PDB file of N, CA and C in Angstrom:
ATOM      1  N   UNK A   1      29.333 -19.371  18.665  1.00  0.00           N
ATOM      2  CA  UNK A   1      27.891 -19.036  18.393  1.00  0.00           C
ATOM      3  C   UNK A   1      27.861 -17.539  18.931  1.00  0.00           C
ATOM      4  N   UNK A   2      27.839 -16.536  17.864  1.00  0.00           N
ATOM      5  CA  UNK A   2      27.448 -15.265  18.169  1.00  0.00           C
ATOM      6  C   UNK A   2      25.701 -14.806  18.750  1.00  0.00           C
ATOM      7  N   UNK A   3      25.670 -14.054  19.805  1.00  0.00           N
ATOM      8  CA  UNK A   3      24.350 -13.903  19.876  1.00  0.00           C
ATOM      9  C   UNK A   3      23.441 -12.471  18.914  1.00  0.00           C
ATOM     10  N   UNK A   4      22.145 -12.476  18.475  1.00  0.00           N
ATOM     11  CA  UNK A   4      21.670 -11.520  17.839  1.00  0.00           C
ATOM     12  C   UNK A   4      21.793 -10.057  18.828  1.00  0.00           C
ATOM     13  N   UNK A   5      22.057  -8.952  18.319  1.00  0.00           N
ATOM     14  CA  UNK A   5      22.060  -7.663  18.732  1.00  0.00           C
ATOM     15  C   UNK A   5      20.745  -7.437  18.556  1.00  0.00           C
ATOM     16  N   UNK A   6      20.010  -7.137  20.050  1.00  0.00           N
ATOM     17  CA  UNK A   6      18.464  -6.851  19.854  1.00  0.00           C
ATOM     18  C   UNK A   6      18.141  -5.708  19.500  1.00  0.00           C
ATOM     19  N   UNK A   7      19.374  -4.781  19.776  1.00  0.00           N
ATOM     20  CA  UNK A   7      18.999  -3.372  18.601  1.00  0.00           C
ATOM     21  C   UNK A   7      18.684  -3.526  17.692  1.00  0.00           C
ATOM     22  N   UNK A   8      19.783  -4.012  17.235  1.00  0.00           N
ATOM     23  CA  UNK A   8      19.798  -4.425  15.447  1.00  0.00           C
ATOM     24  C   UNK A   8      18.147  -4.803  15.441  1.00  0.00           C
ATOM     25  N   UNK A   9      17.807  -5.880  15.590  1.00  0.00           N
ATOM     26  CA  UNK A   9      16.607  -7.087  15.416  1.00  0.00           C
ATOM     27  C   UNK A   9      15.576  -6.050  15.775  1.00  0.00           C
ATOM     28  N   UNK A  10      15.854  -5.022  16.240  1.00  0.00           N
ATOM     29  CA  UNK A  10      14.388  -4.246  17.096  1.00  0.00           C
ATOM     30  C   UNK A  10      14.323  -3.128  15.635  1.00  0.00           C
ATOM     31  N   UNK A  11      15.334  -2.514  15.573  1.00  0.00           N
ATOM     32  CA  UNK A  11      15.373  -1.912  14.503  1.00  0.00           C
ATOM     33  C   UNK A  11      14.821  -1.750  13.189  1.00  0.00           C
ATOM     34  N   UNK A  12      15.627  -3.686  12.782  1.00  0.00           N
ATOM     35  CA  UNK A  12      15.338  -4.157  11.819  1.00  0.00           C
ATOM     36  C   UNK A  12      13.355  -4.346  11.253  1.00  0.00           C
ATOM     37  N   UNK A  13      13.004  -4.923  12.406  1.00  0.00           N
ATOM     38  CA  UNK A  13      11.435  -4.639  12.583  1.00  0.00           C
ATOM     39  C   UNK A  13      10.573  -3.610  12.868  1.00  0.00           C
ATOM     40  N   UNK A  14      11.651  -2.877  13.009  1.00  0.00           N
ATOM     41  CA  UNK A  14      10.794  -1.515  13.061  1.00  0.00           C
ATOM     42  C   UNK A  14      10.469  -0.842  11.649  1.00  0.00           C
ATOM     43  N   UNK A  15      11.291  -1.451  10.929  1.00  0.00           N
ATOM     44  CA  UNK A  15      11.649  -0.541   9.492  1.00  0.00           C
ATOM     45  C   UNK A  15      10.470  -2.401   8.910  1.00  0.00           C
ATOM     46  N   UNK A  16      11.068  -3.103   9.007  1.00  0.00           N
ATOM     47  CA  UNK A  16       9.346  -3.834   8.444  1.00  0.00           C
ATOM     48  C   UNK A  16       8.703  -3.275   8.816  1.00  0.00           C
ATOM     49  N   UNK A  17       7.573  -3.222   9.932  1.00  0.00           N
ATOM     50  CA  UNK A  17       6.644  -2.362   9.946  1.00  0.00           C
ATOM     51  C   UNK A  17       6.278  -1.179   9.402  1.00  0.00           C
ATOM     52  N   UNK A  18       7.090  -0.235   9.148  1.00  0.00           N
ATOM     53  CA  UNK A  18       7.050   0.376   8.675  1.00  0.00           C
ATOM     54  C   UNK A  18       7.275   0.668   6.682  1.00  0.00           C
ATOM     55  N   UNK A  19       7.835  -0.394   6.175  1.00  0.00           N
ATOM     56  CA  UNK A  19       7.497  -0.675   5.108  1.00  0.00           C
ATOM     57  C   UNK A  19       6.075  -1.487   4.779  1.00  0.00           C
ATOM     58  N   UNK A  20       5.979  -2.152   5.727  1.00  0.00           N
ATOM     59  CA  UNK A  20       4.643  -3.148   5.548  1.00  0.00           C
ATOM     60  C   UNK A  20       3.546  -1.532   5.863  1.00  0.00           C
ATOM     61  N   UNK A  21       3.554  -1.096   6.488  1.00  0.00           N
ATOM     62  CA  UNK A  21       2.342   0.077   6.793  1.00  0.00           C
ATOM     63  C   UNK A  21       2.695   0.773   5.496  1.00  0.00           C
ATOM     64  N   UNK A  22       3.388   1.346   4.986  1.00  0.00           N
ATOM     65  CA  UNK A  22       3.742   2.223   3.407  1.00  0.00           C
ATOM     66  C   UNK A  22       2.846   1.665   2.221  1.00  0.00           C
ATOM     67  N   UNK A  23       3.539   0.401   2.793  1.00  0.00           N
ATOM     68  CA  UNK A  23       2.925  -0.531   1.227  1.00  0.00           C
ATOM     69  C   UNK A  23       1.376  -1.263   1.191  1.00  0.00           C
ATOM     70  N   UNK A  24       0.948  -1.017   2.849  1.00  0.00           N
ATOM     71  CA  UNK A  24      -0.734  -1.234   2.991  1.00  0.00           C
ATOM     72  C   UNK A  24      -1.663   0.039   2.429  1.00  0.00           C
ATOM     73  N   UNK A  25      -1.010   1.474   3.310  1.00  0.00           N
ATOM     74  CA  UNK A  25      -2.005   2.514   2.999  1.00  0.00           C
ATOM     75  C   UNK A  25      -2.015   2.832   1.118  1.00  0.00           C
ATOM     76  N   UNK A  26      -0.585   3.170   0.897  1.00  0.00           N
ATOM     77  CA  UNK A  26      -0.382   2.894  -0.575  1.00  0.00           C
ATOM     78  C   UNK A  26      -1.569   2.174  -1.510  1.00  0.00           C
ATOM     79  N   UNK A  27      -1.263   0.787  -1.573  1.00  0.00           N
ATOM     80  CA  UNK A  27      -2.503  -0.148  -2.045  1.00  0.00           C
ATOM     81  C   UNK A  27      -3.928   0.377  -2.010  1.00  0.00           C
ATOM     82  N   UNK A  28      -3.874   0.919  -0.760  1.00  0.00           N
ATOM     83  CA  UNK A  28      -5.083   0.940  -0.273  1.00  0.00           C
ATOM     84  C   UNK A  28      -5.962   1.808  -1.233  1.00  0.00           C
ATOM     85  N   UNK A  29      -4.802   2.936  -1.587  1.00  0.00           N
ATOM     86  CA  UNK A  29      -5.639   4.222  -2.065  1.00  0.00           C
ATOM     87  C   UNK A  29      -5.368   3.914  -3.642  1.00  0.00           C
ATOM     88  N   UNK A  30      -5.114   2.845  -4.126  1.00  0.00           N
ATOM     89  CA  UNK A  30      -4.777   2.536  -5.892  1.00  0.00           C
ATOM     90  C   UNK A  30      -6.290   2.101  -5.750  1.00  0.00           C
ATOM     91  N   UNK A  31      -7.053   2.596  -7.393  1.00  0.00           N
ATOM     92  CA  UNK A  31      -7.865   2.336  -7.959  1.00  0.00           C
ATOM     93  C   UNK A  31      -8.665   0.650  -7.780  1.00  0.00           C
ATOM     94  N   UNK A  32     -10.074   1.077  -7.309  1.00  0.00           N
ATOM     95  CA  UNK A  32     -10.290  -0.196  -7.641  1.00  0.00           C
ATOM     96  C   UNK A  32     -10.077  -1.592  -6.184  1.00  0.00           C
ATOM     97  N   UNK A  33      -9.255  -1.131  -5.406  1.00  0.00           N
ATOM     98  CA  UNK A  33      -8.512  -1.881  -4.520  1.00  0.00           C
ATOM     99  C   UNK A  33      -9.136  -1.688  -3.366  1.00  0.00           C
ATOM    100  N   UNK A  34      -9.432  -3.088  -2.414  1.00  0.00           N
ATOM    101  CA  UNK A  34     -10.592  -3.219  -1.518  1.00  0.00           C
ATOM    102  C   UNK A  34      -9.884  -4.011  -0.841  1.00  0.00           C
ATOM    103  N   UNK A  35     -10.389  -4.374   0.679  1.00  0.00           N
ATOM    104  CA  UNK A  35     -10.060  -5.253   1.837  1.00  0.00           C
ATOM    105  C   UNK A  35      -9.251  -6.224   0.982  1.00  0.00           C
ATOM    106  N   UNK A  36      -9.901  -6.965   0.719  1.00  0.00           N
ATOM    107  CA  UNK A  36      -9.772  -8.544  -0.289  1.00  0.00           C
ATOM    108  C   UNK A  36      -8.052  -8.413  -0.480  1.00  0.00           C
ATOM    109  N   UNK A  37      -8.092  -7.247  -1.528  1.00  0.00           N
ATOM    110  CA  UNK A  37      -6.720  -7.207  -2.515  1.00  0.00           C
ATOM    111  C   UNK A  37      -5.748  -6.836  -1.616  1.00  0.00           C
ATOM    112  N   UNK A  38      -6.119  -5.973  -0.209  1.00  0.00           N
ATOM    113  CA  UNK A  38      -5.111  -5.297   0.431  1.00  0.00           C
ATOM    114  C   UNK A  38      -4.615  -6.725   1.119  1.00  0.00           C
ATOM    115  N   UNK A  39      -5.264  -7.507   1.935  1.00  0.00           N
ATOM    116  CA  UNK A  39      -5.289  -8.429   2.688  1.00  0.00           C
ATOM    117  C   UNK A  39      -4.679  -9.668   1.767  1.00  0.00           C
ATOM    118  N   UNK A  40      -4.736  -9.681   0.422  1.00  0.00           N
ATOM    119  CA  UNK A  40      -4.247 -10.723  -0.091  1.00  0.00           C
ATOM    120  C   UNK A  40      -2.900 -10.080  -0.510  1.00  0.00           C
ATOM    121  N   UNK A  41      -2.233  -9.010  -0.897  1.00  0.00           N
ATOM    122  CA  UNK A  41      -1.356  -8.595  -1.186  1.00  0.00           C
ATOM    123  C   UNK A  41      -0.159  -8.466   0.226  1.00  0.00           C
ATOM    124  N   UNK A  42      -0.531  -8.474   1.154  1.00  0.00           N
ATOM    125  CA  UNK A  42       0.037  -8.289   2.158  1.00  0.00           C
ATOM    126  C   UNK A  42       0.615  -9.693   2.612  1.00  0.00           C
ATOM    127  N   UNK A  43      -0.769 -10.851   2.455  1.00  0.00           N
ATOM    128  CA  UNK A  43      -0.353 -12.133   2.643  1.00  0.00           C
ATOM    129  C   UNK A  43       0.906 -12.797   1.787  1.00  0.00           C
ATOM    130  N   UNK A  44       0.821 -12.359   0.301  1.00  0.00           N
ATOM    131  CA  UNK A  44       2.190 -12.359  -0.169  1.00  0.00           C
ATOM    132  C   UNK A  44       3.057 -12.262   0.461  1.00  0.00           C
ATOM    133  N   UNK A  45       3.157 -10.980   0.222  1.00  0.00           N
ATOM    134  CA  UNK A  45       4.616 -10.290   1.023  1.00  0.00           C
ATOM    135  C   UNK A  45       5.132 -11.322   2.367  1.00  0.00           C
ATOM    136  N   UNK A  46       4.317 -11.305   3.415  1.00  0.00           N
ATOM    137  CA  UNK A  46       4.717 -11.918   4.531  1.00  0.00           C
ATOM    138  C   UNK A  46       5.194 -12.996   4.404  1.00  0.00           C
ATOM    139  N   UNK A  47       4.593 -14.124   3.472  1.00  0.00           N
ATOM    140  CA  UNK A  47       4.879 -14.977   2.866  1.00  0.00           C
ATOM    141  C   UNK A  47       6.033 -15.379   2.580  1.00  0.00           C
ATOM    142  N   UNK A  48       6.153 -14.575   2.009  1.00  0.00           N
ATOM    143  CA  UNK A  48       7.554 -14.639   1.073  1.00  0.00           C
ATOM    144  C   UNK A  48       8.694 -14.289   1.863  1.00  0.00           C
ATOM    145  N   UNK A  49       8.425 -13.228   2.628  1.00  0.00           N
ATOM    146  CA  UNK A  49       9.571 -12.822   3.934  1.00  0.00           C
ATOM    147  C   UNK A  49       9.777 -13.869   4.618  1.00  0.00           C
ATOM    148  N   UNK A  50       8.711 -14.335   5.077  1.00  0.00           N
ATOM    149  CA  UNK A  50       8.799 -15.226   6.135  1.00  0.00           C
ATOM    150  C   UNK A  50       9.942 -16.629   5.587  1.00  0.00           C
ATOM    151  N   UNK A  51       9.810 -16.676   4.418  1.00  0.00           N
ATOM    152  CA  UNK A  51      10.035 -18.336   3.537  1.00  0.00           C
ATOM    153  C   UNK A  51      11.750 -17.841   3.147  1.00  0.00           C
ATOM    154  N   UNK A  52      11.521 -16.905   3.074  1.00  0.00           N
ATOM    155  CA  UNK A  52      13.031 -16.226   2.348  1.00  0.00           C
ATOM    156  C   UNK A  52      14.480 -15.683   3.700  1.00  0.00           C
ATOM    157  N   UNK A  53      13.357 -15.196   4.583  1.00  0.00           N
ATOM    158  CA  UNK A  53      14.166 -14.297   5.634  1.00  0.00           C
ATOM    159  C   UNK A  53      14.278 -13.076   4.943  1.00  0.00           C
ATOM    160  N   UNK A  54      13.979 -12.573   3.658  1.00  0.00           N
ATOM    161  CA  UNK A  54      14.206 -11.263   3.452  1.00  0.00           C
ATOM    162  C   UNK A  54      13.668 -10.432   3.825  1.00  0.00           C
ATOM    163  N   UNK A  55      14.438  -9.202   3.830  1.00  0.00           N
ATOM    164  CA  UNK A  55      13.466  -7.801   4.225  1.00  0.00           C
ATOM    165  C   UNK A  55      12.441  -7.538   3.362  1.00  0.00           C
ATOM    166  N   UNK A  56      11.734  -7.071   3.421  1.00  0.00           N
ATOM    167  CA  UNK A  56      10.247  -7.015   2.415  1.00  0.00           C
ATOM    168  C   UNK A  56      10.892  -5.435   1.199  1.00  0.00           C
ATOM    169  N   UNK A  57      11.809  -4.305   1.567  1.00  0.00           N
ATOM    170  CA  UNK A  57      12.578  -3.707   0.906  1.00  0.00           C
ATOM    171  C   UNK A  57      13.428  -4.793  -0.306  1.00  0.00           C
ATOM    172  N   UNK A  58      14.423  -5.563   0.366  1.00  0.00           N
ATOM    173  CA  UNK A  58      14.956  -6.344  -0.482  1.00  0.00           C
ATOM    174  C   UNK A  58      14.330  -6.990  -1.686  1.00  0.00           C
ATOM    175  N   UNK A  59      13.599  -7.579  -1.043  1.00  0.00           N
ATOM    176  CA  UNK A  59      12.431  -8.504  -2.404  1.00  0.00           C
ATOM    177  C   UNK A  59      11.481  -8.178  -2.829  1.00  0.00           C
ATOM    178  N   UNK A  60      11.072  -6.837  -2.065  1.00  0.00           N
ATOM    179  CA  UNK A  60      10.251  -5.615  -2.991  1.00  0.00           C
ATOM    180  C   UNK A  60      10.142  -4.676  -3.805  1.00  0.00           C
ATOM    181  N   UNK A  61      11.545  -3.734  -3.196  1.00  0.00           N
ATOM    182  CA  UNK A  61      11.580  -2.621  -3.481  1.00  0.00           C
ATOM    183  C   UNK A  61      10.951  -1.279  -2.850  1.00  0.00           C
ATOM    184  N   UNK A  62      10.523  -1.125  -3.462  1.00  0.00           N
ATOM    185  CA  UNK A  62      10.182   0.854  -2.808  1.00  0.00           C
ATOM    186  C   UNK A  62       8.204   0.280  -2.787  1.00  0.00           C
ATOM    187  N   UNK A  63       7.807   0.331  -1.152  1.00  0.00           N
ATOM    188  CA  UNK A  63       6.561   0.235  -0.797  1.00  0.00           C
ATOM    189  C   UNK A  63       5.635   1.081  -2.059  1.00  0.00           C
ATOM    190  N   UNK A  64       5.648   2.330  -2.148  1.00  0.00           N
ATOM    191  CA  UNK A  64       4.973   2.912  -3.212  1.00  0.00           C
ATOM    192  C   UNK A  64       5.057   2.323  -4.452  1.00  0.00           C
ATOM    193  N   UNK A  65       6.037   1.943  -5.258  1.00  0.00           N
ATOM    194  CA  UNK A  65       5.741   0.889  -6.639  1.00  0.00           C
ATOM    195  C   UNK A  65       5.674  -0.459  -6.211  1.00  0.00           C
ATOM    196  N   UNK A  66       5.890  -0.861  -5.044  1.00  0.00           N
ATOM    197  CA  UNK A  66       4.602  -2.501  -4.605  1.00  0.00           C
ATOM    198  C   UNK A  66       3.608  -2.412  -4.854  1.00  0.00           C
ATOM    199  N   UNK A  67       2.986  -1.340  -4.364  1.00  0.00           N
ATOM    200  CA  UNK A  67       1.936  -1.616  -4.257  1.00  0.00           C
ATOM    201  C   UNK A  67       0.816  -0.944  -5.537  1.00  0.00           C
ATOM    202  N   UNK A  68       1.820  -0.115  -6.330  1.00  0.00           N
ATOM    203  CA  UNK A  68       1.040   0.301  -7.405  1.00  0.00           C
ATOM    204  C   UNK A  68       0.784  -1.526  -8.012  1.00  0.00           C
ATOM    205  N   UNK A  69       2.575  -1.823  -8.296  1.00  0.00           N
ATOM    206  CA  UNK A  69       2.533  -3.250  -8.763  1.00  0.00           C
ATOM    207  C   UNK A  69       1.283  -4.394  -8.581  1.00  0.00           C
ATOM    208  N   UNK A  70       1.243  -4.347  -6.975  1.00  0.00           N
ATOM    209  CA  UNK A  70       0.391  -5.054  -6.687  1.00  0.00           C
ATOM    210  C   UNK A  70      -1.207  -5.114  -6.999  1.00  0.00           C
ATOM    211  N   UNK A  71      -1.317  -3.734  -7.070  1.00  0.00           N
ATOM    212  CA  UNK A  71      -2.902  -3.252  -7.565  1.00  0.00           C
ATOM    213  C   UNK A  71      -3.250  -3.627  -8.998  1.00  0.00           C
ATOM    214  N   UNK A  72      -2.091  -3.482  -9.699  1.00  0.00           N
ATOM    215  CA  UNK A  72      -2.348  -3.758 -11.421  1.00  0.00           C
ATOM    216  C   UNK A  72      -2.456  -5.221 -11.292  1.00  0.00           C
ATOM    217  N   UNK A  73      -1.938  -5.766 -10.819  1.00  0.00           N
ATOM    218  CA  UNK A  73      -1.635  -7.499 -10.888  1.00  0.00           C
ATOM    219  C   UNK A  73      -3.155  -7.841 -10.287  1.00  0.00           C
ATOM    220  N   UNK A  74      -3.270  -7.340  -9.450  1.00  0.00           N
ATOM    221  CA  UNK A  74      -4.762  -7.842  -8.938  1.00  0.00           C
ATOM    222  C   UNK A  74      -6.091  -7.485  -8.464  1.00  0.00           C
ATOM    223  N   UNK A  75      -6.249  -5.996  -9.228  1.00  0.00           N
ATOM    224  CA  UNK A  75      -7.375  -5.474  -9.477  1.00  0.00           C
ATOM    225  C   UNK A  75      -7.390  -5.940 -10.700  1.00  0.00           C
ATOM    226  N   UNK A  76      -9.246  -6.097 -11.429  1.00  0.00           N
ATOM    227  CA  UNK A  76      -9.362  -6.632 -12.649  1.00  0.00           C
ATOM    228  C   UNK A  76      -9.186  -5.319 -12.931  1.00  0.00           C
ATOM    229  N   UNK A  77      -9.096  -5.314 -13.896  1.00  0.00           N
ATOM    230  CA  UNK A  77      -8.752  -3.889 -15.490  1.00  0.00           C
ATOM    231  C   UNK A  77      -9.921  -3.216 -15.013  1.00  0.00           C
ATOM    232  N   UNK A  78     -11.377  -3.481 -15.377  1.00  0.00           N
ATOM    233  CA  UNK A  78     -12.210  -3.326 -15.547  1.00  0.00           C
ATOM    234  C   UNK A  78     -13.192  -2.243 -14.146  1.00  0.00           C
ATOM    235  N   UNK A  79     -12.443  -2.947 -12.767  1.00  0.00           N
ATOM    236  CA  UNK A  79     -12.902  -2.502 -11.787  1.00  0.00           C
ATOM    237  C   UNK A  79     -12.337  -1.417 -11.433  1.00  0.00           C
ATOM    238  N   UNK A  80     -11.092  -1.545 -11.560  1.00  0.00           N
ATOM    239  CA  UNK A  80     -10.026  -0.113 -11.667  1.00  0.00           C
ATOM    240  C   UNK A  80     -10.332   0.850 -12.256  1.00  0.00           C
ATOM    241  N   UNK A  81     -10.599   0.681 -13.679  1.00  0.00           N
ATOM    242  CA  UNK A  81     -11.411   1.780 -14.763  1.00  0.00           C
ATOM    243  C   UNK A  81     -12.420   2.184 -13.956  1.00  0.00           C
ATOM    244  N   UNK A  82     -13.760   1.966 -13.740  1.00  0.00           N
ATOM    245  CA  UNK A  82     -14.497   1.858 -13.133  1.00  0.00           C
ATOM    246  C   UNK A  82     -14.165   3.341 -11.897  1.00  0.00           C
ATOM    247  N   UNK A  83     -13.774   2.426 -10.850  1.00  0.00           N
ATOM    248  CA  UNK A  83     -12.957   3.147  -9.906  1.00  0.00           C
ATOM    249  C   UNK A  83     -12.019   4.514 -10.537  1.00  0.00           C
ATOM    250  N   UNK A  84     -11.327   4.597 -11.011  1.00  0.00           N
ATOM    251  CA  UNK A  84     -11.031   6.311 -11.231  1.00  0.00           C
ATOM    252  C   UNK A  84     -11.861   6.895 -12.318  1.00  0.00           C
ATOM    253  N   UNK A  85     -13.024   6.309 -12.976  1.00  0.00           N
ATOM    254  CA  UNK A  85     -13.385   7.256 -13.399  1.00  0.00           C
ATOM    255  C   UNK A  85     -14.298   7.505 -12.338  1.00  0.00           C
ATOM    256  N   UNK A  86     -15.343   7.125 -11.999  1.00  0.00           N
ATOM    257  CA  UNK A  86     -15.508   7.478 -10.376  1.00  0.00           C
ATOM    258  C   UNK A  86     -15.166   8.361  -9.234  1.00  0.00           C
ATOM    259  N   UNK A  87     -13.891   8.281  -9.124  1.00  0.00           N
ATOM    260  CA  UNK A  87     -12.907   8.870  -8.375  1.00  0.00           C
ATOM    261  C   UNK A  87     -12.858  10.369  -9.514  1.00  0.00           C
ATOM    262  N   UNK A  88     -12.644  10.767 -10.670  1.00  0.00           N
ATOM    263  CA  UNK A  88     -12.560  11.926 -11.122  1.00  0.00           C
ATOM    264  C   UNK A  88     -13.906  12.998 -11.086  1.00  0.00           C
ATOM    265  N   UNK A  89     -15.335  11.861 -10.666  1.00  0.00           N
ATOM    266  CA  UNK A  89     -16.419  12.845 -10.913  1.00  0.00           C
ATOM    267  C   UNK A  89     -16.759  13.413  -9.778  1.00  0.00           C
ATOM    268  N   UNK A  90     -15.916  12.510  -8.374  1.00  0.00           N
ATOM    269  CA  UNK A  90     -16.332  13.442  -7.105  1.00  0.00           C
ATOM    270  C   UNK A  90     -15.180  14.437  -6.840  1.00  0.00           C
ATOM    271  N   UNK A  91     -14.149  14.355  -7.870  1.00  0.00           N
ATOM    272  CA  UNK A  91     -12.772  15.171  -7.487  1.00  0.00           C
ATOM    273  C   UNK A  91     -13.495  16.260  -8.445  1.00  0.00           C
ATOM    274  N   UNK A  92     -14.183  16.475  -9.692  1.00  0.00           N
ATOM    275  CA  UNK A  92     -15.236  17.577 -10.155  1.00  0.00           C
ATOM    276  C   UNK A  92     -15.716  18.312  -9.526  1.00  0.00           C
ATOM    277  N   UNK A  93     -16.668  17.103  -8.775  1.00  0.00           N
ATOM    278  CA  UNK A  93     -17.817  17.537  -7.923  1.00  0.00           C
ATOM    279  C   UNK A  93     -16.946  18.625  -7.081  1.00  0.00           C
ATOM    280  N   UNK A  94     -16.280  18.257  -6.438  1.00  0.00           N
ATOM    281  CA  UNK A  94     -15.532  18.803  -4.967  1.00  0.00           C
ATOM    282  C   UNK A  94     -15.384  20.240  -5.608  1.00  0.00           C
ATOM    283  N   UNK A  95     -14.793  19.912  -6.561  1.00  0.00           N
ATOM    284  CA  UNK A  95     -14.252  21.626  -7.508  1.00  0.00           C
ATOM    285  C   UNK A  95     -15.167  22.213  -7.517  1.00  0.00           C
ATOM    286  N   UNK A  96     -16.402  22.043  -8.344  1.00  0.00           N
ATOM    287  CA  UNK A  96     -17.412  22.828  -8.170  1.00  0.00           C
ATOM    288  C   UNK A  96     -18.177  23.500  -7.060  1.00  0.00           C
ATOM    289  N   UNK A  97     -17.597  22.743  -5.809  1.00  0.00           N
ATOM    290  CA  UNK A  97     -18.453  23.246  -4.469  1.00  0.00           C
ATOM    291  C   UNK A  97     -17.157  23.868  -3.862  1.00  0.00           C
ATOM    292  N   UNK A  98     -16.376  23.622  -4.081  1.00  0.00           N
ATOM    293  CA  UNK A  98     -15.710  24.861  -3.590  1.00  0.00           C
ATOM    294  C   UNK A  98     -15.389  26.024  -4.520  1.00  0.00           C
ATOM    295  N   UNK A  99     -15.844  26.263  -5.827  1.00  0.00           N
ATOM    296  CA  UNK A  99     -16.013  27.273  -6.064  1.00  0.00           C
ATOM    297  C   UNK A  99     -17.128  28.020  -5.934  1.00  0.00           C
ATOM    298  N   UNK A 100     -17.763  27.696  -5.831  1.00  0.00           N
ATOM    299  CA  UNK A 100     -19.539  28.050  -5.243  1.00  0.00           C
ATOM    300  C   UNK A 100     -19.220  28.712  -3.948  1.00  0.00           C
ATOM    301  N   UNK A 101     -18.519  27.531  -2.970  1.00  0.00           N
ATOM    302  CA  UNK A 101     -18.188  28.464  -1.664  1.00  0.00           C
ATOM    303  C   UNK A 101     -17.655  29.579  -1.941  1.00  0.00           C
ATOM    304  N   UNK A 102     -17.027  29.629  -2.468  1.00  0.00           N
ATOM    305  CA  UNK A 102     -15.713  30.956  -2.885  1.00  0.00           C
ATOM    306  C   UNK A 102     -16.745  32.321  -3.310  1.00  0.00           C
ATOM    307  N   UNK A 103     -18.202  31.452  -4.357  1.00  0.00           N
ATOM    308  CA  UNK A 103     -18.769  32.853  -4.833  1.00  0.00           C
ATOM    309  C   UNK A 103     -19.446  33.045  -3.536  1.00  0.00           C
ATOM    310  N   UNK A 104     -19.879  32.187  -3.375  1.00  0.00           N
ATOM    311  CA  UNK A 104     -21.039  33.030  -2.310  1.00  0.00           C
ATOM    312  C   UNK A 104     -20.618  33.493  -0.916  1.00  0.00           C
ATOM    313  N   UNK A 105     -19.293  33.346  -0.667  1.00  0.00           N
ATOM    314  CA  UNK A 105     -18.684  33.897   0.551  1.00  0.00           C
ATOM    315  C   UNK A 105     -18.829  32.417   2.039  1.00  0.00           C
ATOM    316  N   UNK A 106     -19.180  31.314   1.579  1.00  0.00           N
ATOM    317  CA  UNK A 106     -19.103  30.817   2.154  1.00  0.00           C
ATOM    318  C   UNK A 106     -17.928  29.835   3.189  1.00  0.00           C
TER     319      UNK A 106
END
């Protein structure tokens, strides 16, 4: 019987943690995503990986792309559209404020 290499296990676990952290951050950045959506998506990924023994990258690919797909699947389209409009309004206001600070010399 072979013993598990603790170094390999630790490196694999660290890589899983990095993948999950990136996935969660990218998912939280998607329009309309709230805490409940992040928790649901993380639960789906961890359950799948626990059941199959697969690494999340093997099962789901790139964490950024997976986050976009999860948001598209889990966030209602009207909520995502509203969040995008709201983000655009905030960005426009921020742009105006930056220009005003430049003109005023602030």
